[in-house]
Amino acid sequence: MAQRDYYEILGVPRNASADEIKKAFRRAAIESHPDRGGDEAKFKEVNEAYEVLKDPAKRQRYDQFGHAGVGGAGSGGFSGFEGFGGAQNINFDFGDLGLGDIFNSFFGGGPSGRAGRPDRGRDVETRVEISFEQAVFGTDVDLSLNLEDVCSHCKGTTAEPGYGLKRCDTCGGSGQVVRVTHTVFGNIQQASICPTCHGSGKVPEKECSVCHGKGTQAKQQRISLKVPAGIDDGATIRLREHGEATAGGKKGDLFVNIRVKPHKKFTREGDLILSDEHIDMVTAALGGDLSVDTVDGPVTMRISPGTQSHSDFKLSGHGVPHLRGSGRGPHIVTIIVDTPLKISREQQELLRQFADLDEQKNRKGFWH
Ligand SMILES: [Zn+2]
Ligand SMILES: [Zn+2]
């Protein structure tokens, strides 16, 4: 349910050098590359891990805040993988690692491991919005998504019940059609999935009347998602095998992007919660107890005499729980001292007396 640790994905220790990470990534990428018959989900995971760990700033944020620290907009943690189903928009820098030679041999190299029926359904991305408090304490979210799933009528066989399958005439049963392209480098043979049978090599004697031979149909699906305490805005949770299904029933993954609504009073920085509290100048001078709002409810905070405006007070243990491990960050309260806007004649008089006394006291202090 929760995302796997990036170091674990690449199989390196947390203190691995940049070089070790690069080597580990190269190994893992070759192993899992879909064009080499590897697992597409794993390949994406490996790329995602490397995207973060190769960048010193992102790596530091990840070390500090976990996945939440690097899931923000523009961090590239996930955005690069959209449209992956076509295996074209892979966020992968071949040149960087000298991997060009390995992967070039798959372009136009004849039927590859990928030809044939796609072995798993499409990955799906969705977004949920949760409150500030839900992000702090964790929550359960019920998702309702319209996703392709195995057709209930034909059970994915593509044939109307009672009918069998026969050989596909378009591809002669191979599941692939070969196209020849003429280029300056010579003729390139490119195999692609047969458009008639979608790679199975077989077509139904009579098409399923519900899915029209597709084997899948859109179904409304309810998915319950456990959002961990401490998740931050922009984080993505992957639910394995909760995406769309193929006719064979193999599902892609579901990626849920978490959006945290801003709070009226609190802001957040990593595991810190920040807020302002206003006090009057008398409390600032004399000190006193102040009731402060936290995500755990009101907490009494002692204001020391002589508190200056914009000084920070720390309320330990009232911040955001650490996404990994136990404990919580602090809540930092910034005290703002309010100068009165309107005061009565009597108050003015008292303040003048105060100022006179203050002046005398200072004079004494100076001459003695
Ligand atoms: Zn065919
Ligand atoms: Zn059907």
Short mmCIF file of C-alpha atoms and ligand atoms in Angstrom, two decimals:
data_model
loop_
_atom_site.label_atom_id
_atom_site.label_comp_id
_atom_site.label_asym_id
_atom_site.label_seq_id
_atom_site.Cartn_x
_atom_site.Cartn_y
_atom_site.Cartn_z
CA MET A 1 0.00 0.00 0.00
CA ALA A 2 2.62 2.53 1.06
CA GLN A 3 5.39 3.41 -1.35
CA ARG A 4 8.55 1.35 -1.13
CA ASP A 5 11.73 2.90 0.11
CA TYR A 6 13.84 4.29 -2.75
CA TYR A 7 17.09 2.89 -1.35
CA GLU A 8 15.49 -0.50 -1.03
CA ILE A 9 14.24 -0.36 -4.63
CA LEU A 10 17.77 0.25 -5.92
CA GLY A 11 19.28 -2.11 -3.34
CA VAL A 12 21.77 0.39 -1.93
CA PRO A 13 22.50 1.46 1.66
CA ARG A 14 21.25 4.87 2.80
CA ASN A 15 24.80 6.24 2.78
CA ALA A 16 25.55 5.05 -0.77
CA SER A 17 27.70 7.36 -2.90
CA ALA A 18 26.37 8.97 -6.09
CA ASP A 19 28.44 6.50 -8.08
CA GLU A 20 27.04 3.49 -6.24
CA ILE A 21 23.51 4.75 -6.83
CA LYS A 22 24.20 5.22 -10.54
CA LYS A 23 25.61 1.71 -10.84
CA ALA A 24 22.74 0.18 -8.91
CA PHE A 25 20.23 2.04 -11.07
CA ARG A 26 21.90 0.85 -14.26
CA ARG A 27 21.71 -2.74 -13.09
CA ALA A 28 18.09 -2.44 -11.94
CA ALA A 29 17.02 -0.58 -15.09
CA ILE A 30 18.47 -3.22 -17.39
CA GLU A 31 16.84 -5.98 -15.37
CA SER A 32 13.42 -4.43 -15.33
CA HIS A 33 13.23 -2.67 -18.72
CA PRO A 34 9.90 -3.62 -20.34
CA ASP A 35 11.50 -3.97 -23.77
CA ARG A 36 13.69 -6.67 -22.35
CA GLY A 37 10.75 -8.55 -20.94
CA GLY A 38 11.01 -6.92 -17.54
CA ASP A 39 8.23 -5.74 -15.29
CA GLU A 40 6.96 -2.32 -16.37
CA ALA A 41 5.80 -1.43 -12.85
CA LYS A 42 9.19 -2.28 -11.45
CA PHE A 43 10.93 -0.27 -14.15
CA LYS A 44 8.84 2.75 -13.27
CA GLU A 45 9.63 2.29 -9.62
CA VAL A 46 13.35 2.07 -10.35
CA ASN A 47 13.20 5.25 -12.42
CA GLU A 48 11.22 7.06 -9.79
CA ALA A 49 13.76 6.09 -7.14
CA TYR A 50 16.69 7.20 -9.29
CA GLU A 51 15.02 10.50 -10.24
CA VAL A 52 15.12 11.41 -6.57
CA LEU A 53 18.35 9.81 -5.37
CA LYS A 54 20.50 11.17 -8.23
CA ASP A 55 19.63 14.74 -7.28
CA PRO A 56 21.42 15.78 -4.07
CA ALA A 57 18.71 18.29 -3.09
CA LYS A 58 15.84 15.86 -3.67
CA ARG A 59 17.77 13.08 -1.95
CA GLN A 60 18.24 15.23 1.12
CA ARG A 61 14.53 16.10 1.21
CA TYR A 62 13.66 12.44 0.78
CA ASP A 63 16.01 11.46 3.63
CA GLN A 64 14.36 14.04 5.83
CA PHE A 65 10.69 13.73 4.91
CA GLY A 66 10.35 10.49 3.00
CA HIS A 67 8.14 10.28 -0.07
CA ALA A 68 6.15 13.29 1.07
CA GLY A 69 9.28 15.42 0.78
CA VAL A 70 9.75 14.74 -2.91
CA GLY A 71 6.22 14.30 -4.16
CA GLY A 72 5.52 17.99 -4.64
CA ALA A 73 4.52 19.57 -7.90
CA GLY A 74 7.38 19.99 -10.30
CA SER A 75 9.66 17.63 -8.43
CA GLY A 76 9.40 15.15 -11.27
CA GLY A 77 8.64 12.31 -8.93
CA PHE A 78 5.74 11.08 -10.91
CA SER A 79 4.83 13.44 -13.69
CA GLY A 80 7.34 11.96 -16.08
CA PHE A 81 5.52 8.67 -16.33
CA GLU A 82 2.25 9.80 -17.78
CA GLY A 83 1.34 7.89 -20.87
CA PHE A 84 3.68 5.11 -19.97
CA GLY A 85 1.36 2.52 -21.43
CA GLY A 86 2.80 3.30 -24.83
CA ALA A 87 6.33 2.89 -23.48
CA GLN A 88 7.30 6.07 -25.31
CA ASN A 89 7.35 8.80 -22.73
CA ILE A 90 9.71 7.01 -20.45
CA ASN A 91 11.48 9.45 -18.23
CA PHE A 92 14.80 7.86 -18.78
CA ASP A 93 18.09 9.37 -19.75
CA PHE A 94 19.80 6.83 -21.96
CA GLY A 95 22.77 9.01 -22.84
CA ASP A 96 23.60 9.74 -19.24
CA LEU A 97 24.43 6.13 -18.50
CA GLY A 98 25.71 4.91 -21.82
CA LEU A 99 22.70 2.66 -22.06
CA GLY A 100 21.92 3.74 -25.60
CA ASP A 101 23.56 0.68 -27.10
CA ILE A 102 21.50 -1.70 -25.05
CA PHE A 103 18.17 -0.17 -25.83
CA ASN A 104 18.84 0.82 -29.43
CA SER A 105 19.00 -2.84 -30.35
CA PHE A 106 15.32 -3.13 -29.53
CA PHE A 107 14.15 -0.51 -31.96
CA GLY A 108 13.14 -2.17 -35.16
CA GLY A 109 14.73 -5.36 -34.00
CA GLY A 110 11.81 -7.52 -34.94
CA PRO A 111 9.27 -9.06 -32.65
CA SER A 112 10.18 -8.30 -29.07
CA GLY A 113 8.90 -9.51 -25.77
CA ARG A 114 6.29 -6.80 -25.76
CA ALA A 115 4.49 -7.90 -28.85
CA GLY A 116 1.42 -9.87 -28.04
CA ARG A 117 -1.41 -9.08 -25.73
CA PRO A 118 -0.46 -6.41 -23.21
CA ASP A 119 0.32 -8.36 -20.08
CA ARG A 120 -1.28 -5.94 -17.66
CA GLY A 121 -3.91 -3.25 -17.72
CA ARG A 122 -3.39 0.46 -17.88
CA ASP A 123 -2.05 2.39 -14.89
CA VAL A 124 -4.51 4.98 -13.68
CA GLU A 125 -3.83 8.25 -11.96
CA THR A 126 -6.35 10.02 -9.79
CA ARG A 127 -6.39 12.77 -7.22
CA VAL A 128 -8.04 13.15 -3.84
CA GLU A 129 -8.35 16.21 -1.68
CA ILE A 130 -8.11 15.86 2.09
CA SER A 131 -8.17 18.35 4.95
CA PHE A 132 -5.12 19.62 6.81
CA GLU A 133 -6.07 17.57 9.87
CA GLN A 134 -6.66 14.41 7.81
CA ALA A 135 -3.14 14.77 6.40
CA VAL A 136 -1.74 15.16 9.91
CA PHE A 137 -3.58 12.24 11.50
CA GLY A 138 -4.15 10.00 8.48
CA THR A 139 -7.54 9.03 7.09
CA ASP A 140 -9.46 6.47 5.07
CA VAL A 141 -10.71 7.63 1.70
CA ASP A 142 -13.31 5.82 -0.39
CA LEU A 143 -12.63 6.23 -4.07
CA SER A 144 -15.23 5.56 -6.71
CA LEU A 145 -13.68 5.14 -10.14
CA ASN A 146 -14.99 4.08 -13.51
CA LEU A 147 -12.36 1.57 -14.67
CA GLU A 148 -12.04 -1.04 -17.38
CA ASP A 149 -12.46 -4.47 -15.84
CA VAL A 150 -12.98 -8.00 -17.10
CA CYS A 151 -16.27 -8.18 -19.00
CA SER A 152 -18.89 -9.87 -16.82
CA HIS A 153 -20.78 -11.27 -19.80
CA CYS A 154 -17.98 -13.16 -21.58
CA LYS A 155 -15.61 -13.38 -18.59
CA GLY A 156 -12.90 -11.86 -20.78
CA THR A 157 -13.02 -14.50 -23.51
CA THR A 158 -14.37 -11.88 -26.00
CA ALA A 159 -16.87 -14.45 -27.37
CA GLU A 160 -20.59 -14.51 -26.78
CA PRO A 161 -21.28 -17.30 -24.26
CA GLY A 162 -21.80 -20.57 -26.14
CA TYR A 163 -19.41 -19.60 -28.96
CA GLY A 164 -15.73 -20.45 -29.31
CA LEU A 165 -12.69 -18.72 -30.77
CA LYS A 166 -11.15 -19.11 -34.21
CA ARG A 167 -7.85 -18.11 -35.79
CA CYS A 168 -7.42 -14.41 -36.64
CA ASP A 169 -7.23 -13.87 -40.40
CA THR A 170 -5.43 -10.52 -40.20
CA CYS A 171 -2.29 -11.92 -38.56
CA GLY A 172 -2.72 -15.59 -39.39
CA GLY A 173 -2.83 -16.39 -35.69
CA SER A 174 0.56 -14.93 -34.74
CA GLY A 175 -0.92 -11.93 -32.92
CA GLN A 176 1.47 -9.58 -34.72
CA VAL A 177 1.60 -7.71 -37.94
CA VAL A 178 4.98 -6.75 -39.40
CA ARG A 179 5.44 -3.42 -41.12
CA VAL A 180 8.51 -2.58 -43.16
CA THR A 181 9.78 1.01 -43.14
CA HIS A 182 12.41 2.22 -45.61
CA THR A 183 14.99 4.52 -44.02
CA VAL A 184 18.50 5.75 -44.85
CA PHE A 185 19.82 3.00 -42.59
CA GLY A 186 18.02 0.33 -44.58
CA ASN A 187 14.73 -1.44 -44.15
CA ILE A 188 13.44 -1.62 -40.66
CA GLN A 189 10.98 -4.32 -39.76
CA GLN A 190 8.66 -3.36 -37.03
CA ALA A 191 6.31 -5.79 -35.39
CA SER A 192 3.21 -4.46 -33.78
CA ILE A 193 0.21 -5.94 -32.10
CA CYS A 194 -2.45 -7.14 -34.53
CA PRO A 195 -5.26 -4.57 -34.55
CA THR A 196 -7.94 -7.19 -35.18
CA CYS A 197 -7.24 -9.71 -32.41
CA HIS A 198 -5.25 -7.34 -30.16
CA GLY A 199 -2.40 -9.83 -30.07
CA SER A 200 -4.16 -12.99 -29.02
CA GLY A 201 -4.10 -14.55 -32.51
CA LYS A 202 -7.71 -15.58 -32.04
CA VAL A 203 -11.02 -13.93 -32.70
CA PRO A 204 -14.44 -14.96 -31.39
CA GLU A 205 -16.79 -16.92 -33.63
CA LYS A 206 -19.39 -14.47 -32.40
CA GLU A 207 -18.41 -11.30 -30.58
CA CYS A 208 -19.56 -10.78 -27.02
CA SER A 209 -22.67 -8.61 -27.22
CA VAL A 210 -21.65 -6.55 -24.17
CA CYS A 211 -17.97 -5.72 -24.75
CA HIS A 212 -18.06 -6.24 -28.55
CA GLY A 213 -15.05 -8.52 -28.46
CA LYS A 214 -12.89 -6.34 -26.24
CA GLY A 215 -13.04 -8.64 -23.22
CA THR A 216 -13.30 -5.72 -20.84
CA GLN A 217 -15.98 -3.22 -19.89
CA ALA A 218 -16.03 -0.05 -17.81
CA LYS A 219 -17.23 -0.69 -14.27
CA GLN A 220 -17.77 1.57 -11.34
CA GLN A 221 -15.34 0.44 -8.66
CA ARG A 222 -15.06 1.33 -5.02
CA ILE A 223 -11.57 1.37 -3.63
CA SER A 224 -10.72 2.18 -0.05
CA LEU A 225 -7.45 3.96 0.45
CA LYS A 226 -5.59 4.29 3.71
CA VAL A 227 -3.81 7.65 3.81
CA PRO A 228 -0.95 7.50 6.33
CA ALA A 229 -0.59 10.11 9.07
CA GLY A 230 1.95 12.76 8.14
CA ILE A 231 1.39 12.70 4.38
CA ASP A 232 2.07 16.02 2.67
CA ASP A 233 0.47 17.90 -0.18
CA GLY A 234 1.54 16.52 -3.54
CA ALA A 235 2.49 13.03 -2.36
CA THR A 236 1.47 10.07 -4.49
CA ILE A 237 0.30 6.75 -3.13
CA ARG A 238 0.51 3.70 -5.35
CA LEU A 239 -2.08 0.96 -5.05
CA ARG A 240 -0.70 -2.04 -6.84
CA GLU A 241 -3.10 -3.85 -9.17
CA HIS A 242 -5.95 -1.41 -8.63
CA GLY A 243 -5.76 0.13 -12.10
CA GLU A 244 -7.51 -1.11 -15.24
CA ALA A 245 -7.65 -4.79 -16.08
CA THR A 246 -6.86 -6.65 -19.29
CA ALA A 247 -9.32 -9.25 -20.59
CA GLY A 248 -7.08 -11.77 -18.81
CA GLY A 249 -7.67 -9.98 -15.53
CA LYS A 250 -4.18 -8.55 -14.98
CA LYS A 251 -4.48 -5.12 -13.48
CA GLY A 252 -2.26 -2.08 -13.75
CA ASP A 253 -1.54 0.15 -10.76
CA LEU A 254 -3.52 3.04 -9.37
CA PHE A 255 -1.62 6.20 -8.45
CA VAL A 256 -3.43 8.50 -6.07
CA ASN A 257 -2.14 12.03 -5.86
CA ILE A 258 -2.88 13.63 -2.50
CA ARG A 259 -3.91 17.28 -2.32
CA VAL A 260 -4.09 18.85 1.10
CA LYS A 261 -6.50 21.77 1.50
CA PRO A 262 -4.96 24.82 3.15
CA HIS A 263 -5.97 25.45 6.76
CA LYS A 264 -7.42 28.76 7.97
CA LYS A 265 -4.99 29.04 10.85
CA PHE A 266 -2.16 26.55 10.42
CA THR A 267 0.54 26.20 7.82
CA ARG A 268 2.96 23.38 7.53
CA GLU A 269 6.63 22.90 6.71
CA GLY A 270 7.58 19.23 6.70
CA ASP A 271 6.78 18.01 10.19
CA LEU A 272 6.38 21.53 11.63
CA ILE A 273 3.01 23.18 12.13
CA LEU A 274 3.14 26.96 12.25
CA SER A 275 0.61 29.49 13.49
CA ASP A 276 0.35 33.04 14.81
CA GLU A 277 -1.24 34.06 18.12
CA HIS A 278 -1.99 37.63 19.13
CA ILE A 279 -1.50 39.01 22.64
CA ASP A 280 -2.01 42.50 24.03
CA MET A 281 0.88 44.65 25.17
CA VAL A 282 0.05 44.24 28.87
CA THR A 283 0.32 40.43 28.63
CA ALA A 284 3.50 40.87 26.61
CA ALA A 285 4.99 43.01 29.39
CA LEU A 286 3.67 41.14 32.43
CA GLY A 287 3.51 37.58 31.06
CA GLY A 288 0.57 35.21 31.51
CA ASP A 289 -1.16 32.08 30.27
CA LEU A 290 -2.47 31.95 26.73
CA SER A 291 -4.79 29.36 25.20
CA VAL A 292 -3.34 28.34 21.84
CA ASP A 293 -5.06 26.34 19.07
CA THR A 294 -3.27 23.20 17.94
CA VAL A 295 -4.42 20.27 15.80
CA ASP A 296 -4.91 18.44 19.13
CA GLY A 297 -7.22 21.18 20.45
CA PRO A 298 -6.44 24.16 22.69
CA VAL A 299 -3.22 24.03 24.68
CA THR A 300 -2.21 26.45 27.45
CA MET A 301 1.07 28.17 26.78
CA ARG A 302 3.00 30.30 29.27
CA ILE A 303 3.97 33.74 27.98
CA SER A 304 7.07 34.95 29.79
CA PRO A 305 7.19 38.59 31.01
CA GLY A 306 8.83 40.89 28.47
CA THR A 307 7.85 38.86 25.42
CA GLN A 308 8.67 40.68 22.19
CA SER A 309 6.46 40.67 19.15
CA HIS A 310 7.29 38.00 16.53
CA SER A 311 9.06 35.73 18.99
CA ASP A 312 8.58 32.00 18.42
CA PHE A 313 7.43 29.52 21.03
CA LYS A 314 7.73 25.78 20.57
CA LEU A 315 5.00 23.34 21.56
CA SER A 316 6.72 19.96 21.40
CA GLY A 317 4.76 17.00 20.11
CA HIS A 318 1.89 18.98 18.59
CA GLY A 319 3.25 19.01 15.04
CA VAL A 320 2.97 16.47 12.21
CA PRO A 321 3.65 12.76 12.88
CA HIS A 322 6.71 11.44 11.06
CA LEU A 323 5.60 9.52 7.99
CA ARG A 324 8.24 6.94 8.73
CA GLY A 325 8.94 5.87 12.27
CA SER A 326 7.30 7.29 15.36
CA GLY A 327 7.12 10.69 17.02
CA ARG A 328 5.82 14.06 15.95
CA GLY A 329 7.35 17.36 15.04
CA PRO A 330 6.69 20.52 17.07
CA HIS A 331 4.11 23.25 16.65
CA ILE A 332 5.74 26.66 16.42
CA VAL A 333 3.66 29.60 17.65
CA THR A 334 4.70 33.09 16.56
CA ILE A 335 3.51 35.66 19.08
CA ILE A 336 2.29 38.96 17.67
CA VAL A 337 1.98 41.79 20.19
CA ASP A 338 -0.95 44.04 19.33
CA THR A 339 -0.65 47.73 20.05
CA PRO A 340 -4.10 49.09 21.01
CA LEU A 341 -5.80 51.10 18.28
CA LYS A 342 -8.28 52.95 20.48
CA ILE A 343 -7.76 53.79 24.15
CA SER A 344 -9.82 55.80 26.58
CA ARG A 345 -8.77 59.08 28.21
CA GLU A 346 -8.19 57.21 31.48
CA GLN A 347 -5.95 54.64 29.80
CA GLN A 348 -4.04 57.42 28.07
CA GLU A 349 -3.44 59.02 31.48
CA LEU A 350 -2.21 55.73 32.95
CA LEU A 351 0.13 55.19 30.03
CA ARG A 352 1.55 58.71 30.46
CA GLN A 353 2.16 57.94 34.13
CA PHE A 354 3.79 54.69 33.07
CA ALA A 355 6.04 56.54 30.64
CA ASP A 356 7.00 59.12 33.32
CA LEU A 357 7.86 56.36 35.78
CA ASP A 358 9.81 54.58 33.11
CA GLU A 359 11.78 57.73 32.39
CA GLN A 360 12.54 58.36 36.09
CA LYS A 361 13.62 54.76 36.52
CA ASN A 362 15.96 55.02 33.56
CA ARG A 363 17.38 58.34 34.76
CA LYS A 364 18.03 56.81 38.18
CA GLY A 365 19.68 53.85 36.59
CA PHE A 366 21.87 56.20 34.57
CA TRP A 367 23.03 58.51 37.42
CA HIS A 368 23.59 55.84 40.10
ZN ZN B 1 -4.77 -11.01 -35.34
ZN ZN B 2 -17.63 -9.43 -23.17
#
